[in-house]
mmCIF file with all atom_site columns, C-alpha atoms in Angstrom:
data_model
loop_
_atom_site.group_PDB
_atom_site.id
_atom_site.type_symbol
_atom_site.label_atom_id
_atom_site.label_alt_id
_atom_site.label_comp_id
_atom_site.label_asym_id
_atom_site.label_entity_id
_atom_site.label_seq_id
_atom_site.pdbx_PDB_ins_code
_atom_site.Cartn_x
_atom_site.Cartn_y
_atom_site.Cartn_z
_atom_site.occupancy
_atom_site.B_iso_or_equiv
_atom_site.pdbx_formal_charge
_atom_site.auth_seq_id
_atom_site.auth_comp_id
_atom_site.auth_asym_id
_atom_site.auth_atom_id
_atom_site.pdbx_PDB_model_num
ATOM 1   C CA . MET A 1 1   ? 105.909 32.567 87.841  1.00 0.00 ? 1   MET A CA 1
ATOM 2   C CA . TRP A 1 2   ? 102.905 34.881 87.743  1.00 0.00 ? 2   TRP A CA 1
ATOM 3   C CA . ILE A 1 3   ? 99.757  34.609 89.869  1.00 0.00 ? 3   ILE A CA 1
ATOM 4   C CA . GLN A 1 4   ? 96.767  36.918 89.667  1.00 0.00 ? 4   GLN A CA 1
ATOM 5   C CA . LYS A 1 5   ? 93.568  36.673 91.660  1.00 0.00 ? 5   LYS A CA 1
ATOM 6   C CA . GLU A 1 6   ? 90.569  38.953 92.021  1.00 0.00 ? 6   GLU A CA 1
ATOM 7   C CA . PHE A 1 7   ? 88.385  38.576 95.106  1.00 0.00 ? 7   PHE A CA 1
ATOM 8   C CA . HIS A 1 8   ? 86.104  40.494 97.460  1.00 0.00 ? 8   HIS A CA 1
ATOM 9   C CA . LEU A 1 9   ? 86.786  41.579 100.999 1.00 0.00 ? 9   LEU A CA 1
ATOM 10  C CA . LYS A 1 10  ? 83.626  41.442 103.089 1.00 0.00 ? 10  LYS A CA 1
ATOM 11  C CA . ALA A 1 11  ? 81.808  44.692 103.823 1.00 0.00 ? 11  ALA A CA 1
ATOM 12  C CA . ARG A 1 12  ? 83.153  46.466 106.864 1.00 0.00 ? 12  ARG A CA 1
ATOM 13  C CA . PRO A 1 13  ? 82.047  49.509 108.831 1.00 0.00 ? 13  PRO A CA 1
ATOM 14  C CA . ARG A 1 14  ? 83.760  52.811 108.314 1.00 0.00 ? 14  ARG A CA 1
ATOM 15  C CA . GLY A 1 15  ? 87.279  52.717 109.747 1.00 0.00 ? 15  GLY A CA 1
ATOM 16  C CA . PHE A 1 16  ? 90.699  51.143 109.324 1.00 0.00 ? 16  PHE A CA 1
ATOM 17  C CA . HIS A 1 17  ? 90.723  47.343 109.270 1.00 0.00 ? 17  HIS A CA 1
ATOM 18  C CA . LEU A 1 18  ? 93.628  44.890 109.388 1.00 0.00 ? 18  LEU A CA 1
ATOM 19  C CA . VAL A 1 19  ? 93.245  42.532 106.397 1.00 0.00 ? 19  VAL A CA 1
ATOM 20  C CA . THR A 1 20  ? 96.715  41.011 105.947 1.00 0.00 ? 20  THR A CA 1
ATOM 21  C CA . ASP A 1 21  ? 95.696  37.432 106.752 1.00 0.00 ? 21  ASP A CA 1
ATOM 22  C CA . GLU A 1 22  ? 92.540  37.641 104.645 1.00 0.00 ? 22  GLU A CA 1
ATOM 23  C CA . ILE A 1 23  ? 94.567  38.733 101.604 1.00 0.00 ? 23  ILE A CA 1
ATOM 24  C CA . VAL A 1 24  ? 97.345  36.162 102.098 1.00 0.00 ? 24  VAL A CA 1
ATOM 25  C CA . HIS A 1 25  ? 94.724  33.414 102.486 1.00 0.00 ? 25  HIS A CA 1
ATOM 26  C CA . GLN A 1 26  ? 93.403  34.254 98.997  1.00 0.00 ? 26  GLN A CA 1
ATOM 27  C CA . VAL A 1 27  ? 96.819  33.604 97.382  1.00 0.00 ? 27  VAL A CA 1
ATOM 28  C CA . PRO A 1 28  ? 97.881  30.062 98.362  1.00 0.00 ? 28  PRO A CA 1
ATOM 29  C CA . GLY A 1 29  ? 100.665 29.992 95.722  1.00 0.00 ? 29  GLY A CA 1
ATOM 30  C CA . LEU A 1 30  ? 102.533 32.610 97.734  1.00 0.00 ? 30  LEU A CA 1
ATOM 31  C CA . SER A 1 31  ? 103.949 29.999 100.109 1.00 0.00 ? 31  SER A CA 1
ATOM 32  C CA . GLY A 1 32  ? 105.874 28.294 97.300  1.00 0.00 ? 32  GLY A CA 1
ATOM 33  C CA . LEU A 1 33  ? 107.858 31.361 96.303  1.00 0.00 ? 33  LEU A CA 1
ATOM 34  C CA . ARG A 1 34  ? 111.473 31.885 97.334  1.00 0.00 ? 34  ARG A CA 1
ATOM 35  C CA . VAL A 1 35  ? 111.521 35.525 96.238  1.00 0.00 ? 35  VAL A CA 1
ATOM 36  C CA . GLY A 1 36  ? 108.988 37.840 94.627  1.00 0.00 ? 36  GLY A CA 1
ATOM 37  C CA . ILE A 1 37  ? 106.735 40.850 94.710  1.00 0.00 ? 37  ILE A CA 1
ATOM 38  C CA . MET A 1 38  ? 103.040 41.069 95.564  1.00 0.00 ? 38  MET A CA 1
ATOM 39  C CA . HIS A 1 39  ? 101.030 43.965 94.171  1.00 0.00 ? 39  HIS A CA 1
ATOM 40  C CA . VAL A 1 40  ? 97.666  44.612 95.849  1.00 0.00 ? 40  VAL A CA 1
ATOM 41  C CA . PHE A 1 41  ? 95.182  46.842 94.011  1.00 0.00 ? 41  PHE A CA 1
ATOM 42  C CA . LEU A 1 42  ? 91.837  48.061 95.385  1.00 0.00 ? 42  LEU A CA 1
ATOM 43  C CA . LYS A 1 43  ? 89.257  48.661 92.632  1.00 0.00 ? 43  LYS A CA 1
ATOM 44  C CA . HIS A 1 44  ? 87.435  51.498 94.395  1.00 0.00 ? 44  HIS A CA 1
ATOM 45  C CA . THR A 1 45  ? 87.648  55.278 94.790  1.00 0.00 ? 45  THR A CA 1
ATOM 46  C CA . SER A 1 46  ? 86.111  55.620 98.253  1.00 0.00 ? 46  SER A CA 1
ATOM 47  C CA . ALA A 1 47  ? 88.321  53.220 100.203 1.00 0.00 ? 47  ALA A CA 1
ATOM 48  C CA . SER A 1 48  ? 92.082  52.821 100.316 1.00 0.00 ? 48  SER A CA 1
ATOM 49  C CA . LEU A 1 49  ? 94.988  50.616 101.361 1.00 0.00 ? 49  LEU A CA 1
ATOM 50  C CA . THR A 1 50  ? 97.962  51.326 103.569 1.00 0.00 ? 50  THR A CA 1
ATOM 51  C CA . ILE A 1 51  ? 100.527 49.498 105.691 1.00 0.00 ? 51  ILE A CA 1
ATOM 52  C CA . ASN A 1 52  ? 100.901 50.332 109.360 1.00 0.00 ? 52  ASN A CA 1
ATOM 53  C CA . GLU A 1 53  ? 100.806 49.061 112.963 1.00 0.00 ? 53  GLU A CA 1
ATOM 54  C CA . ASN A 1 54  ? 99.320  45.566 113.283 1.00 0.00 ? 54  ASN A CA 1
ATOM 55  C CA . ALA A 1 55  ? 99.446  45.024 117.051 1.00 0.00 ? 55  ALA A CA 1
ATOM 56  C CA . ASP A 1 56  ? 97.610  47.868 118.787 1.00 0.00 ? 56  ASP A CA 1
ATOM 57  C CA . SER A 1 57  ? 94.092  48.482 117.474 1.00 0.00 ? 57  SER A CA 1
ATOM 58  C CA . SER A 1 58  ? 94.051  51.986 118.957 1.00 0.00 ? 58  SER A CA 1
ATOM 59  C CA . VAL A 1 59  ? 96.319  53.042 116.073 1.00 0.00 ? 59  VAL A CA 1
ATOM 60  C CA . ARG A 1 60  ? 93.507  52.230 113.636 1.00 0.00 ? 60  ARG A CA 1
ATOM 61  C CA . ASP A 1 61  ? 91.051  54.249 115.740 1.00 0.00 ? 61  ASP A CA 1
ATOM 62  C CA . ASP A 1 62  ? 93.478  57.170 115.768 1.00 0.00 ? 62  ASP A CA 1
ATOM 63  C CA . PHE A 1 63  ? 93.858  56.945 111.974 1.00 0.00 ? 63  PHE A CA 1
ATOM 64  C CA . GLU A 1 64  ? 90.084  57.188 111.566 1.00 0.00 ? 64  GLU A CA 1
ATOM 65  C CA . ASN A 1 65  ? 89.871  60.175 113.902 1.00 0.00 ? 65  ASN A CA 1
ATOM 66  C CA . TYR A 1 66  ? 92.808  61.931 112.247 1.00 0.00 ? 66  TYR A CA 1
ATOM 67  C CA . PHE A 1 67  ? 91.521  61.532 108.691 1.00 0.00 ? 67  PHE A CA 1
ATOM 68  C CA . ASN A 1 68  ? 88.017  62.637 109.691 1.00 0.00 ? 68  ASN A CA 1
ATOM 69  C CA . ARG A 1 69  ? 89.527  65.879 111.009 1.00 0.00 ? 69  ARG A CA 1
ATOM 70  C CA . LEU A 1 70  ? 91.872  66.262 108.039 1.00 0.00 ? 70  LEU A CA 1
ATOM 71  C CA . VAL A 1 71  ? 89.039  65.802 105.525 1.00 0.00 ? 71  VAL A CA 1
ATOM 72  C CA . PRO A 1 72  ? 85.739  66.817 107.158 1.00 0.00 ? 72  PRO A CA 1
ATOM 73  C CA . GLU A 1 73  ? 82.291  66.155 105.757 1.00 0.00 ? 73  GLU A CA 1
ATOM 74  C CA . ASP A 1 74  ? 79.712  68.763 104.759 1.00 0.00 ? 74  ASP A CA 1
ATOM 75  C CA . GLU A 1 75  ? 82.066  71.553 103.731 1.00 0.00 ? 75  GLU A CA 1
ATOM 76  C CA . PRO A 1 76  ? 80.016  74.322 102.066 1.00 0.00 ? 76  PRO A CA 1
ATOM 77  C CA . TYR A 1 77  ? 82.332  74.447 99.040  1.00 0.00 ? 77  TYR A CA 1
ATOM 78  C CA . TYR A 1 78  ? 81.882  70.754 98.111  1.00 0.00 ? 78  TYR A CA 1
ATOM 79  C CA . THR A 1 79  ? 79.898  70.287 94.903  1.00 0.00 ? 79  THR A CA 1
ATOM 80  C CA . HIS A 1 80  ? 80.035  66.470 94.602  1.00 0.00 ? 80  HIS A CA 1
ATOM 81  C CA . THR A 1 81  ? 77.401  65.817 97.258  1.00 0.00 ? 81  THR A CA 1
ATOM 82  C CA . TYR A 1 82  ? 74.648  63.728 95.635  1.00 0.00 ? 82  TYR A CA 1
ATOM 83  C CA . GLU A 1 83  ? 76.100  60.392 96.871  1.00 0.00 ? 83  GLU A CA 1
ATOM 84  C CA . GLY A 1 84  ? 76.093  61.442 100.518 1.00 0.00 ? 84  GLY A CA 1
ATOM 85  C CA . SER A 1 85  ? 78.117  63.641 102.818 1.00 0.00 ? 85  SER A CA 1
ATOM 86  C CA . ASP A 1 86  ? 80.764  60.931 103.297 1.00 0.00 ? 86  ASP A CA 1
ATOM 87  C CA . ASP A 1 87  ? 81.406  60.377 99.561  1.00 0.00 ? 87  ASP A CA 1
ATOM 88  C CA . LEU A 1 88  ? 83.641  63.270 98.487  1.00 0.00 ? 88  LEU A CA 1
ATOM 89  C CA . PRO A 1 89  ? 85.753  63.071 101.661 1.00 0.00 ? 89  PRO A CA 1
ATOM 90  C CA . ALA A 1 90  ? 86.144  59.341 100.889 1.00 0.00 ? 90  ALA A CA 1
ATOM 91  C CA . HIS A 1 91  ? 87.532  60.216 97.447  1.00 0.00 ? 91  HIS A CA 1
ATOM 92  C CA . PHE A 1 92  ? 89.994  62.670 98.989  1.00 0.00 ? 92  PHE A CA 1
ATOM 93  C CA . LYS A 1 93  ? 91.152  60.083 101.527 1.00 0.00 ? 93  LYS A CA 1
ATOM 94  C CA . ASN A 1 94  ? 91.612  57.534 98.729  1.00 0.00 ? 94  ASN A CA 1
ATOM 95  C CA . SER A 1 95  ? 93.844  59.981 96.860  1.00 0.00 ? 95  SER A CA 1
ATOM 96  C CA . ILE A 1 96  ? 95.866  60.760 99.986  1.00 0.00 ? 96  ILE A CA 1
ATOM 97  C CA . LEU A 1 97  ? 96.410  57.140 101.068 1.00 0.00 ? 97  LEU A CA 1
ATOM 98  C CA . GLY A 1 98  ? 96.250  55.360 97.702  1.00 0.00 ? 98  GLY A CA 1
ATOM 99  C CA . CYS A 1 99  ? 94.648  52.229 96.349  1.00 0.00 ? 99  CYS A CA 1
ATOM 100 C CA . ALA A 1 100 ? 97.705  50.034 95.706  1.00 0.00 ? 100 ALA A CA 1
ATOM 101 C CA . LEU A 1 101 ? 100.563 48.448 97.646  1.00 0.00 ? 101 LEU A CA 1
ATOM 102 C CA . THR A 1 102 ? 103.694 46.572 96.591  1.00 0.00 ? 102 THR A CA 1
ATOM 103 C CA . ILE A 1 103 ? 105.177 44.168 99.128  1.00 0.00 ? 103 ILE A CA 1
ATOM 104 C CA . PRO A 1 104 ? 108.276 41.956 98.843  1.00 0.00 ? 104 PRO A CA 1
ATOM 105 C CA . ILE A 1 105 ? 107.967 38.185 99.238  1.00 0.00 ? 105 ILE A CA 1
ATOM 106 C CA . THR A 1 106 ? 110.772 36.232 100.886 1.00 0.00 ? 106 THR A CA 1
ATOM 107 C CA . ASP A 1 107 ? 110.731 32.479 101.537 1.00 0.00 ? 107 ASP A CA 1
ATOM 108 C CA . GLY A 1 108 ? 106.996 32.132 100.973 1.00 0.00 ? 108 GLY A CA 1
ATOM 109 C CA . SER A 1 109 ? 105.859 35.004 103.189 1.00 0.00 ? 109 SER A CA 1
ATOM 110 C CA . LEU A 1 110 ? 105.245 38.707 102.896 1.00 0.00 ? 110 LEU A CA 1
ATOM 111 C CA . ASN A 1 111 ? 108.433 40.445 103.999 1.00 0.00 ? 111 ASN A CA 1
ATOM 112 C CA . LEU A 1 112 ? 106.730 42.970 106.267 1.00 0.00 ? 112 LEU A CA 1
ATOM 113 C CA . GLY A 1 113 ? 108.225 44.499 109.379 1.00 0.00 ? 113 GLY A CA 1
ATOM 114 C CA . THR A 1 114 ? 107.474 42.957 112.773 1.00 0.00 ? 114 THR A CA 1
ATOM 115 C CA . TRP A 1 115 ? 104.630 45.364 113.519 1.00 0.00 ? 115 TRP A CA 1
ATOM 116 C CA . GLN A 1 116 ? 103.357 45.949 109.972 1.00 0.00 ? 116 GLN A CA 1
ATOM 117 C CA . GLY A 1 117 ? 100.043 44.865 108.514 1.00 0.00 ? 117 GLY A CA 1
ATOM 118 C CA . ILE A 1 118 ? 97.834  45.728 105.547 1.00 0.00 ? 118 ILE A CA 1
ATOM 119 C CA . TYR A 1 119 ? 94.866  47.982 106.300 1.00 0.00 ? 119 TYR A CA 1
ATOM 120 C CA . LEU A 1 120 ? 91.691  48.297 104.298 1.00 0.00 ? 120 LEU A CA 1
ATOM 121 C CA . CYS A 1 121 ? 90.666  51.876 104.961 1.00 0.00 ? 121 CYS A CA 1
ATOM 122 C CA . GLU A 1 122 ? 86.895  52.055 104.587 1.00 0.00 ? 122 GLU A CA 1
ATOM 123 C CA . HIS A 1 123 ? 85.940  55.700 104.169 1.00 0.00 ? 123 HIS A CA 1
ATOM 124 C CA . ARG A 1 124 ? 82.198  55.288 103.545 1.00 0.00 ? 124 ARG A CA 1
ATOM 125 C CA . ASN A 1 125 ? 79.521  54.723 106.166 1.00 0.00 ? 125 ASN A CA 1
ATOM 126 C CA . HIS A 1 126 ? 78.108  51.862 104.069 1.00 0.00 ? 126 HIS A CA 1
ATOM 127 C CA . GLY A 1 127 ? 80.835  50.952 101.573 1.00 0.00 ? 127 GLY A CA 1
ATOM 128 C CA . GLY A 1 128 ? 79.898  47.338 100.885 1.00 0.00 ? 128 GLY A CA 1
ATOM 129 C CA . PRO A 1 129 ? 82.246  44.557 99.791  1.00 0.00 ? 129 PRO A CA 1
ATOM 130 C CA . ARG A 1 130 ? 85.534  45.749 98.280  1.00 0.00 ? 130 ARG A CA 1
ATOM 131 C CA . THR A 1 131 ? 87.200  44.185 95.251  1.00 0.00 ? 131 THR A CA 1
ATOM 132 C CA . ILE A 1 132 ? 90.916  43.444 95.404  1.00 0.00 ? 132 ILE A CA 1
ATOM 133 C CA . VAL A 1 133 ? 93.247  42.300 92.620  1.00 0.00 ? 133 VAL A CA 1
ATOM 134 C CA . VAL A 1 134 ? 96.459  40.650 93.807  1.00 0.00 ? 134 VAL A CA 1
ATOM 135 C CA . THR A 1 135 ? 99.234  40.113 91.276  1.00 0.00 ? 135 THR A CA 1
ATOM 136 C CA . VAL A 1 136 ? 102.305 38.145 92.311  1.00 0.00 ? 136 VAL A CA 1
ATOM 137 C CA . GLN A 1 137 ? 105.518 37.691 90.390  1.00 0.00 ? 137 GLN A CA 1
ATOM 138 C CA . GLY A 1 138 ? 108.132 35.436 91.861  1.00 0.00 ? 138 GLY A CA 1
ATOM 139 C CA . GLU A 1 139 ? 110.578 32.605 91.651  1.00 0.00 ? 139 GLU A CA 1
ATOM 140 C CA . ALA A 1 140 ? 109.684 29.263 93.194  1.00 0.00 ? 140 ALA A CA 1
ATOM 141 C CA . GLY A 1 141 ? 111.915 27.671 95.776  1.00 0.00 ? 141 GLY A CA 1
ATOM 142 C CA . ASP A 1 142 ? 113.849 24.463 95.168  1.00 0.00 ? 142 ASP A CA 1
#
């Protein structure tokens, strides 16, 4: 069985945001699968996706602080600057973290670790809604 759905995540402020439940909610057919794979693709170059700690929100704050130091704004050697000082660093962060995830499905649920969740990493100050394409391939349960 194949399922594919394109949808928008609401606009969020700059930072790392836990969106696991929001994504799963958009794919109701997931619950009927015994085994499968879910591919999540973000159709943007200035935000990214990653999987990490889902319990302690300070981890997401630390991610934001770390990546802002790793890829600072307003470097004098940047030439792609006409979309704002946060734009080119957002592209770099997207390339570092990536825009796609593949997650196993077992017995109708994402087979994530106990403390794992999906982050939308918003790298722009005013990024707007973000478009996600979820593609699921799996075998239905009995």
